[in-house]
Structure formats: C-alpha cells, structure tokens
Amino acid sequence: MSTEVNTEASPDVGSEVTGVSRRATARSPRPRRSGGRRGERRMAALLLSPTLLVLAMVVGYPVVAGLRESLYTRGSGLDADGFVVQGNKFVGLDNYTSIFQGDRADAFWNAFTNTTFFTLTTVTLETVIGVGMALIMQQAFRGRSVVRASILVPWAIPTAISGLLWRWIFQADGAANAVLGHQVLWTADGFPAKLAVIIAEVWKTSPFIGLLVLAGLQMIPREVHEAAKVDGASTLQRFAFVTLPLIRPALLVAILFRMLDVLRMFDLPAVLIGVNQKSVETLTMLAWFEATNLRYGSAAAYATLLFAYIALIAYLFVKLLGADIIGEARQAREQARGARKAAKR
C-alpha cells in the first residue's frame, strides 16, 4: 500500500502546513543562553584568578600596608605618667596634617611643584622629539637599521649610569661649559639644576615614545597616504589629518606611561644633582628622606599622597582624552543588550 501524499493534487495542503510551521516557530520561545553566559563568566574568572592573585600580592597588599603605616608613628615617647613608651602609636591623620602645616608644608609644596614641573616639561618635549624620531625611523633609506639602533641606545642605558654620564658632562669643567664657553653651575642648587635634569631625562626617554609611535606608524596602510596624496593633501595635512588620528592610541599609551614614570622620578636627580637639593627635590625623594630618618609614618603618608596624585592624573588623562576602554566596553554591552530586547519585542 502506498502512503505517499500527492501534493500536486492538493497544493493548499502544503501551504497550510507551511503556514502552521511558521506560526509555531514564531510562537516558540527562543532558547535561553543564561546558562552559557554564566559558564563563560565562570571560565573568565577562573582564567583571571592567577593574575588577580598576583596583583593583590604585589600591588594591593603594599598599598593597604602603606595606608595603615601612615596612620601610625614609630619611636619612643612619654606617656601621661612620664614613662618612656616605644613602638607603634596610632596617630590618625596627624602625619597628613603635619605635611600641610608647619615646617614640612614648605618642603611638600616645593616637592609637589618640582614633580609637576618635571612631568609637564619632560613629557611635552619627549612627545615632540619622540614623534620626530618615529617619523625618521619610518622612512626607507640606506642605513636605517643603524639609525634605529643608535636612537634606541639612550633608552637602554640604566638610569644611574645615565645620571653619572650627564653629571660628568655638566660638571664645572665638563663638556657643556666647554661648548657654551660660559661657566654655569649645573649641578648646584638652582634653575640650572632643573634644566640639567630635564635635558638628561628627555635624552634618555624620548626613544621610548619614539618606539611606541613607530609601532603605530607601521600599522597604517600605505593606501591611506596614497589616497590622501591623490586628493591633493600636502605633507603637513597628511600628518595632521591622517597620521596623527591613526597613531593616537599608541601615542596616548606612550604619554600615559611616561607621565606615570616621571611622577615617580627619583634616581636621575638623585645621581645627577644629589639629594636634599630643593631645586630638584621630588615627592619620591621627600618620602625616601623621611624613611631614611626612621620616620616611617610620615614617609608612608608622602607615598600615599603621591599614589593618590598619580591615580588622579591617570584618571583625568583617560577621561579627558577619550581613552576610557572600560566605559566603551560597558557602552557596547548596553547597546547589545538593547538590541536583544528590541529583537524579542
């Protein structure tokens, strides 16, 4: 017996079946993916847990320990009965208030001003010079590898060795005064000492920005510049409207790294000029000086204030220049969630 259905004889049957199947598919709920998302989140947390554990050990614990230490003071003192008391003593915010008041206030604001001045001047000069280095290293010419290696040499030299080298150049009978033909006390306390630190810092770390910018330049396709040339754009216009926007992510990362590094400046001015020099004293040097004099609570307070200052600068830098990666990712998730809700409706 044949069980086949003659669809040719009854075309309406096939259309009715197709319509029913479509309505059933439309009415059937879509499979929920909440379980899959939970599994992905658990897997991501599991894979990130070793990194988070290491960060908690090497970053989180020192920060918390430093904050706790800033609320105490060490040493010996007298209690209410006149007996000598040694050890840690909880003083609350006294270490912070003493920084902004009294004799320590002048030293703090001087170090704060020097740190900010070095950050603004060195990072600005390094950015300009580093971009110029990257543009030179990007060009195709004979001996380009030698030029690249020679540009990167200053960055490879340790900071202490670089400080000693520039100390020899800036001494009274050094090469700097011989070239200028004038006697300048570069390593003494004053504005020439600031200028010496800026020159040495810019010479050493400009190749770092140049290296990161060079990586960004190599990611730009040649067709982009060729299209700009066809449109009649000049060299300056191509640099301003094509090159700079495309290397902006790499340039922002380089500037941010350099800002965070200069805000912690210690070794170069200490080796080049010396410690306890008001003209080049930074917040890090001030914290080190307090720690060497066994005032650990005050040193921890200086370090905590410097940490807050660096965090604030980094936050403002990311927000003002539009490099908020976390915010962009959150916005993308919200847009995707809205699209899924609209699709369900």
Coordinates of C-alpha atoms in Angstrom, one line a residue:
M1 CA 0.0 0.0 0.0
S2 CA 1.4 3.4 -0.9
T3 CA 1.4 6.1 1.9
E4 CA 2.7 9.0 -0.3
V5 CA 0.7 12.2 -0.3
N6 CA 0.0 13.8 -3.7
T7 CA 0.9 17.4 -3.1
E8 CA 0.3 18.3 -6.7
A9 CA -3.3 17.4 -6.4
S10 CA -3.8 19.4 -3.3
P11 CA -1.5 22.5 -3.3
D12 CA -3.5 24.1 -0.5
V13 CA -2.4 21.4 1.9
G14 CA 1.3 22.3 1.6
S15 CA 0.7 26.0 2.0
E16 CA -1.4 25.3 5.2
V17 CA 1.4 23.1 6.6
T18 CA 4.0 25.7 5.9
G19 CA 1.9 28.5 7.5
V20 CA 1.3 26.4 10.6
S21 CA 5.0 25.6 10.9
R22 CA 6.0 29.3 10.6
R23 CA 3.5 30.3 13.2
A24 CA 4.7 27.6 15.5
T25 CA 8.3 28.7 15.0
A26 CA 7.4 32.3 15.7
R27 CA 5.4 31.4 18.9
S28 CA 8.0 29.0 20.2
P29 CA 10.3 30.8 22.8
R30 CA 13.9 31.2 21.9
P31 CA 16.4 29.1 23.9
R32 CA 17.8 30.9 26.9
R33 CA 21.5 31.5 27.0
S34 CA 21.8 32.5 30.6
G35 CA 23.5 29.2 31.5
G36 CA 26.1 29.7 28.7
R37 CA 26.8 33.2 29.9
R38 CA 27.3 32.1 33.4
G39 CA 29.7 29.4 32.3
E40 CA 31.6 31.9 30.3
R41 CA 31.8 34.3 33.2
R42 CA 33.0 31.5 35.5
M43 CA 35.6 30.5 33.0
A44 CA 36.8 34.1 32.6
A45 CA 37.0 34.4 36.4
L46 CA 38.9 31.2 36.6
L47 CA 41.4 32.2 34.0
L48 CA 41.9 35.7 35.5
S49 CA 42.2 34.5 39.1
P50 CA 46.0 33.8 39.0
T51 CA 46.7 37.3 37.6
L52 CA 44.3 38.9 40.2
L53 CA 46.0 37.0 42.9
V54 CA 49.5 38.2 41.9
L55 CA 48.2 41.8 41.6
A56 CA 46.7 41.5 45.0
M57 CA 50.0 40.4 46.5
V58 CA 52.4 42.8 44.7
V59 CA 50.1 45.8 44.5
G60 CA 47.1 45.5 46.8
Y61 CA 48.9 44.5 49.9
P62 CA 51.6 47.2 49.7
V63 CA 49.0 49.9 49.1
V64 CA 47.0 48.7 52.1
A65 CA 50.1 48.3 54.3
G66 CA 51.4 51.8 53.3
L67 CA 48.0 53.3 54.1
R68 CA 48.0 51.6 57.5
E69 CA 51.6 52.7 58.2
S70 CA 50.7 56.3 57.5
L71 CA 48.2 56.3 60.4
Y72 CA 50.9 55.3 62.9
T73 CA 54.2 56.7 64.2
R74 CA 57.3 54.8 65.4
G75 CA 59.8 55.8 68.0
S76 CA 59.9 56.5 71.7
G77 CA 57.9 59.0 73.7
L78 CA 56.4 59.7 77.0
D79 CA 53.0 58.7 78.2
A80 CA 50.8 60.7 80.6
D81 CA 52.7 59.4 83.6
G82 CA 56.1 60.3 82.2
F83 CA 57.2 56.8 81.3
V84 CA 59.1 56.0 78.1
V85 CA 56.9 54.2 75.5
Q86 CA 58.4 52.6 72.4
G87 CA 56.8 51.0 69.4
N88 CA 53.9 52.0 67.1
K89 CA 51.4 54.5 68.2
F90 CA 48.2 55.3 66.4
V91 CA 48.0 59.0 65.5
G92 CA 45.2 59.0 62.9
L93 CA 45.6 61.8 60.3
D94 CA 48.4 63.6 62.2
N95 CA 51.0 62.5 59.7
Y96 CA 48.9 64.1 56.9
T97 CA 48.1 67.3 58.7
S98 CA 51.8 67.8 59.6
I99 CA 52.6 67.6 55.9
F100 CA 50.3 70.5 55.1
Q101 CA 51.1 72.5 58.2
G102 CA 54.3 73.7 59.9
D103 CA 57.8 73.3 58.7
R104 CA 57.0 70.3 56.4
A105 CA 54.5 72.3 54.4
D106 CA 57.2 74.3 52.5
A107 CA 59.1 71.1 51.7
F108 CA 55.9 69.3 50.5
W109 CA 54.7 72.1 48.2
N110 CA 58.3 72.6 46.8
A111 CA 58.5 68.9 46.0
F112 CA 55.0 68.9 44.6
T113 CA 55.8 71.9 42.3
N114 CA 59.0 70.3 41.1
T115 CA 57.3 67.0 40.4
T116 CA 54.5 68.6 38.4
F117 CA 57.0 70.9 36.6
F118 CA 59.3 68.0 35.6
T119 CA 56.2 66.0 34.4
L120 CA 54.8 68.7 32.2
T121 CA 58.1 69.8 30.6
T122 CA 59.7 66.4 30.1
V123 CA 56.6 64.7 28.7
T124 CA 55.9 67.5 26.3
L125 CA 59.5 67.6 25.0
E126 CA 59.7 63.8 24.8
T127 CA 56.4 63.6 22.9
V128 CA 57.6 66.1 20.2
I129 CA 61.0 64.6 19.9
G130 CA 59.7 61.0 20.1
V131 CA 57.2 61.6 17.3
G132 CA 60.0 63.1 15.2
M133 CA 62.2 60.1 15.9
A134 CA 59.4 57.7 14.8
L135 CA 58.9 59.6 11.6
I136 CA 62.6 59.4 10.8
M137 CA 62.8 55.7 11.7
Q138 CA 59.8 55.0 9.5
Q139 CA 61.4 56.3 6.3
A140 CA 63.1 53.9 4.0
F141 CA 66.8 54.9 3.4
R142 CA 70.2 53.2 3.4
G143 CA 71.5 52.6 6.9
R144 CA 68.0 52.8 8.6
S145 CA 68.8 49.9 10.9
V146 CA 71.9 51.7 12.2
V147 CA 69.9 54.9 12.8
R148 CA 67.2 52.9 14.7
A149 CA 69.8 51.2 16.9
S150 CA 71.6 54.5 17.7
I151 CA 68.3 56.2 18.6
L152 CA 67.3 53.4 21.0
V153 CA 70.7 53.3 22.8
P154 CA 69.9 56.1 25.3
W155 CA 66.8 54.3 26.5
A156 CA 68.7 51.0 27.0
I157 CA 71.3 52.7 29.3
P158 CA 70.4 52.3 33.0
T159 CA 69.2 55.5 34.7
A160 CA 72.0 55.6 37.3
I161 CA 74.7 55.2 34.5
S162 CA 72.9 57.9 32.5
G163 CA 72.9 60.2 35.6
L164 CA 76.7 59.7 36.1
L165 CA 77.3 60.4 32.4
W166 CA 75.4 63.7 32.4
R167 CA 77.0 64.6 35.8
W168 CA 80.4 64.4 34.1
I169 CA 79.1 66.5 31.2
F170 CA 77.6 69.2 33.4
Q171 CA 80.4 69.5 35.9
A172 CA 82.3 72.8 36.1
D173 CA 85.0 71.8 33.7
G174 CA 82.7 69.5 31.7
A175 CA 81.7 69.3 28.0
A176 CA 78.6 71.5 28.5
N177 CA 80.5 74.5 29.7
A178 CA 83.2 74.0 27.1
V179 CA 80.7 74.1 24.3
L180 CA 78.9 77.1 25.8
G181 CA 82.1 78.9 26.6
H182 CA 80.5 80.1 29.8
Q183 CA 80.7 78.9 33.4
V184 CA 77.4 77.5 34.6
L185 CA 76.9 75.7 37.9
W186 CA 74.7 72.9 36.5
T187 CA 75.0 70.6 39.5
A188 CA 74.4 73.3 42.1
D189 CA 71.1 74.2 43.6
G190 CA 69.1 76.5 41.3
F191 CA 67.3 76.6 37.9
P192 CA 70.4 75.3 36.0
A193 CA 70.0 72.1 38.0
K194 CA 66.3 71.8 36.9
L195 CA 67.4 72.3 33.3
A196 CA 70.1 69.7 33.6
V197 CA 67.6 67.1 34.9
I198 CA 65.2 68.0 32.1
I199 CA 67.9 67.6 29.4
A200 CA 69.1 64.3 30.8
E201 CA 65.6 62.9 31.2
V202 CA 64.5 63.9 27.7
W203 CA 67.6 62.5 26.2
K204 CA 67.1 59.1 27.9
T205 CA 63.4 58.5 27.5
S206 CA 62.4 60.2 24.2
P207 CA 63.3 56.9 22.3
F208 CA 60.6 55.1 24.4
I209 CA 57.9 57.3 22.9
G210 CA 59.5 57.1 19.5
L211 CA 59.5 53.3 19.7
L212 CA 55.8 53.1 20.6
V213 CA 54.8 55.6 17.9
L214 CA 56.9 53.8 15.4
A215 CA 54.8 50.7 16.1
G216 CA 51.7 52.7 15.4
L217 CA 53.1 54.1 12.2
Q218 CA 53.8 50.7 10.8
M219 CA 50.2 49.7 11.3
I220 CA 49.0 52.4 8.9
P221 CA 48.4 51.0 5.4
R222 CA 50.1 52.8 2.5
E223 CA 46.9 53.1 0.6
V224 CA 45.7 55.6 3.1
H225 CA 48.5 58.0 2.4
E226 CA 48.3 57.4 -1.3
A227 CA 44.6 58.2 -1.3
A228 CA 45.4 61.4 0.6
K229 CA 48.0 62.3 -2.0
V230 CA 45.5 61.7 -4.8
D231 CA 43.1 64.0 -3.1
G232 CA 45.7 66.8 -3.1
A233 CA 46.7 66.8 0.6
S234 CA 50.0 68.3 1.5
T235 CA 52.6 66.6 3.7
L236 CA 51.5 68.7 6.7
Q237 CA 47.9 68.0 6.1
R238 CA 48.5 64.2 5.8
F239 CA 50.4 64.3 9.1
A240 CA 47.7 66.3 10.9
F241 CA 44.6 64.6 9.5
V242 CA 45.8 61.1 8.6
T243 CA 48.9 60.2 10.6
L244 CA 48.1 61.7 14.0
P245 CA 44.5 60.3 14.3
L246 CA 45.7 56.8 13.4
I247 CA 48.6 56.8 15.8
R248 CA 46.5 58.4 18.6
P249 CA 46.0 55.1 20.6
A250 CA 49.8 54.3 20.6
L251 CA 50.7 57.9 21.4
L252 CA 48.2 58.1 24.3
V253 CA 49.6 55.0 25.8
A254 CA 53.2 56.2 25.5
I255 CA 52.3 59.6 27.1
L256 CA 50.4 58.0 29.9
F257 CA 53.3 55.6 30.7
R258 CA 55.8 58.5 30.7
M259 CA 53.6 60.6 32.9
L260 CA 53.3 57.9 35.5
D261 CA 57.0 57.3 35.3
V262 CA 58.1 60.9 35.7
L263 CA 55.7 61.4 38.6
R264 CA 57.8 58.8 40.5
M265 CA 61.2 60.3 39.5
F266 CA 63.9 59.7 42.0
D267 CA 67.1 58.1 40.7
L268 CA 68.1 60.6 37.9
P269 CA 68.0 63.8 40.0
A270 CA 69.5 62.0 43.0
V271 CA 72.5 60.8 41.0
L272 CA 72.9 63.9 38.8
I273 CA 72.3 66.7 41.3
G274 CA 72.1 65.0 44.7
V275 CA 69.6 64.5 47.5
N276 CA 68.3 67.3 49.7
Q277 CA 68.5 69.8 46.9
K278 CA 65.4 72.0 46.9
S279 CA 65.5 72.8 43.2
V280 CA 65.2 69.2 42.1
E281 CA 63.6 67.5 45.2
T282 CA 60.5 65.4 44.2
L283 CA 57.8 63.8 46.2
T284 CA 59.6 60.4 45.9
M285 CA 62.8 61.9 47.2
L286 CA 61.0 63.5 50.1
A287 CA 59.4 60.2 51.1
W288 CA 62.8 58.5 50.9
F289 CA 64.4 61.1 53.1
E290 CA 61.7 60.6 55.7
A291 CA 62.2 56.9 55.6
T292 CA 66.0 57.1 56.0
N293 CA 65.4 59.2 59.1
L294 CA 63.2 56.4 60.6
R295 CA 60.0 58.5 60.2
Y296 CA 58.1 55.7 58.5
G297 CA 54.7 57.0 59.2
S298 CA 55.5 60.3 57.6
A299 CA 57.2 58.6 54.7
A300 CA 54.1 56.4 54.2
A301 CA 51.9 59.5 54.2
Y302 CA 54.0 61.1 51.5
A303 CA 53.9 57.9 49.5
T304 CA 50.1 57.7 49.9
L305 CA 49.6 61.2 48.7
L306 CA 51.8 60.5 45.7
F307 CA 49.8 57.4 44.9
A308 CA 46.6 59.5 45.1
Y309 CA 48.1 62.1 42.9
I310 CA 49.2 59.6 40.3
A311 CA 45.8 57.9 40.3
L312 CA 44.1 61.2 39.8
I313 CA 46.3 62.2 36.9
A314 CA 45.8 58.9 35.2
Y315 CA 42.0 59.1 35.7
L316 CA 41.8 62.6 34.3
F317 CA 44.1 61.7 31.4
V318 CA 42.0 58.7 30.4
K319 CA 38.7 60.6 30.8
L320 CA 39.6 63.9 29.1
L321 CA 41.4 62.3 26.1
G322 CA 38.6 59.7 25.5
A323 CA 40.7 56.6 26.1
D324 CA 38.1 55.1 28.5
I325 CA 38.4 51.4 27.5
I326 CA 36.2 50.2 30.3
G327 CA 33.5 52.8 29.6
E328 CA 33.5 51.9 25.9
A329 CA 33.1 48.2 26.6
R330 CA 30.3 48.9 29.1
Q331 CA 28.5 51.1 26.5
A332 CA 28.9 48.3 23.8
R333 CA 27.4 45.8 26.2
E334 CA 24.4 48.1 26.9
Q335 CA 23.8 48.6 23.2
A336 CA 23.9 44.9 22.5
R337 CA 21.5 44.3 25.4
G338 CA 19.1 46.9 24.0
A339 CA 19.3 45.3 20.6
R340 CA 18.4 41.9 22.0
K341 CA 15.4 43.4 23.9
A342 CA 14.2 45.1 20.7
A343 CA 14.6 41.8 18.8
K344 CA 12.5 40.0 21.3
R345 CA 9.7 42.5 21.0

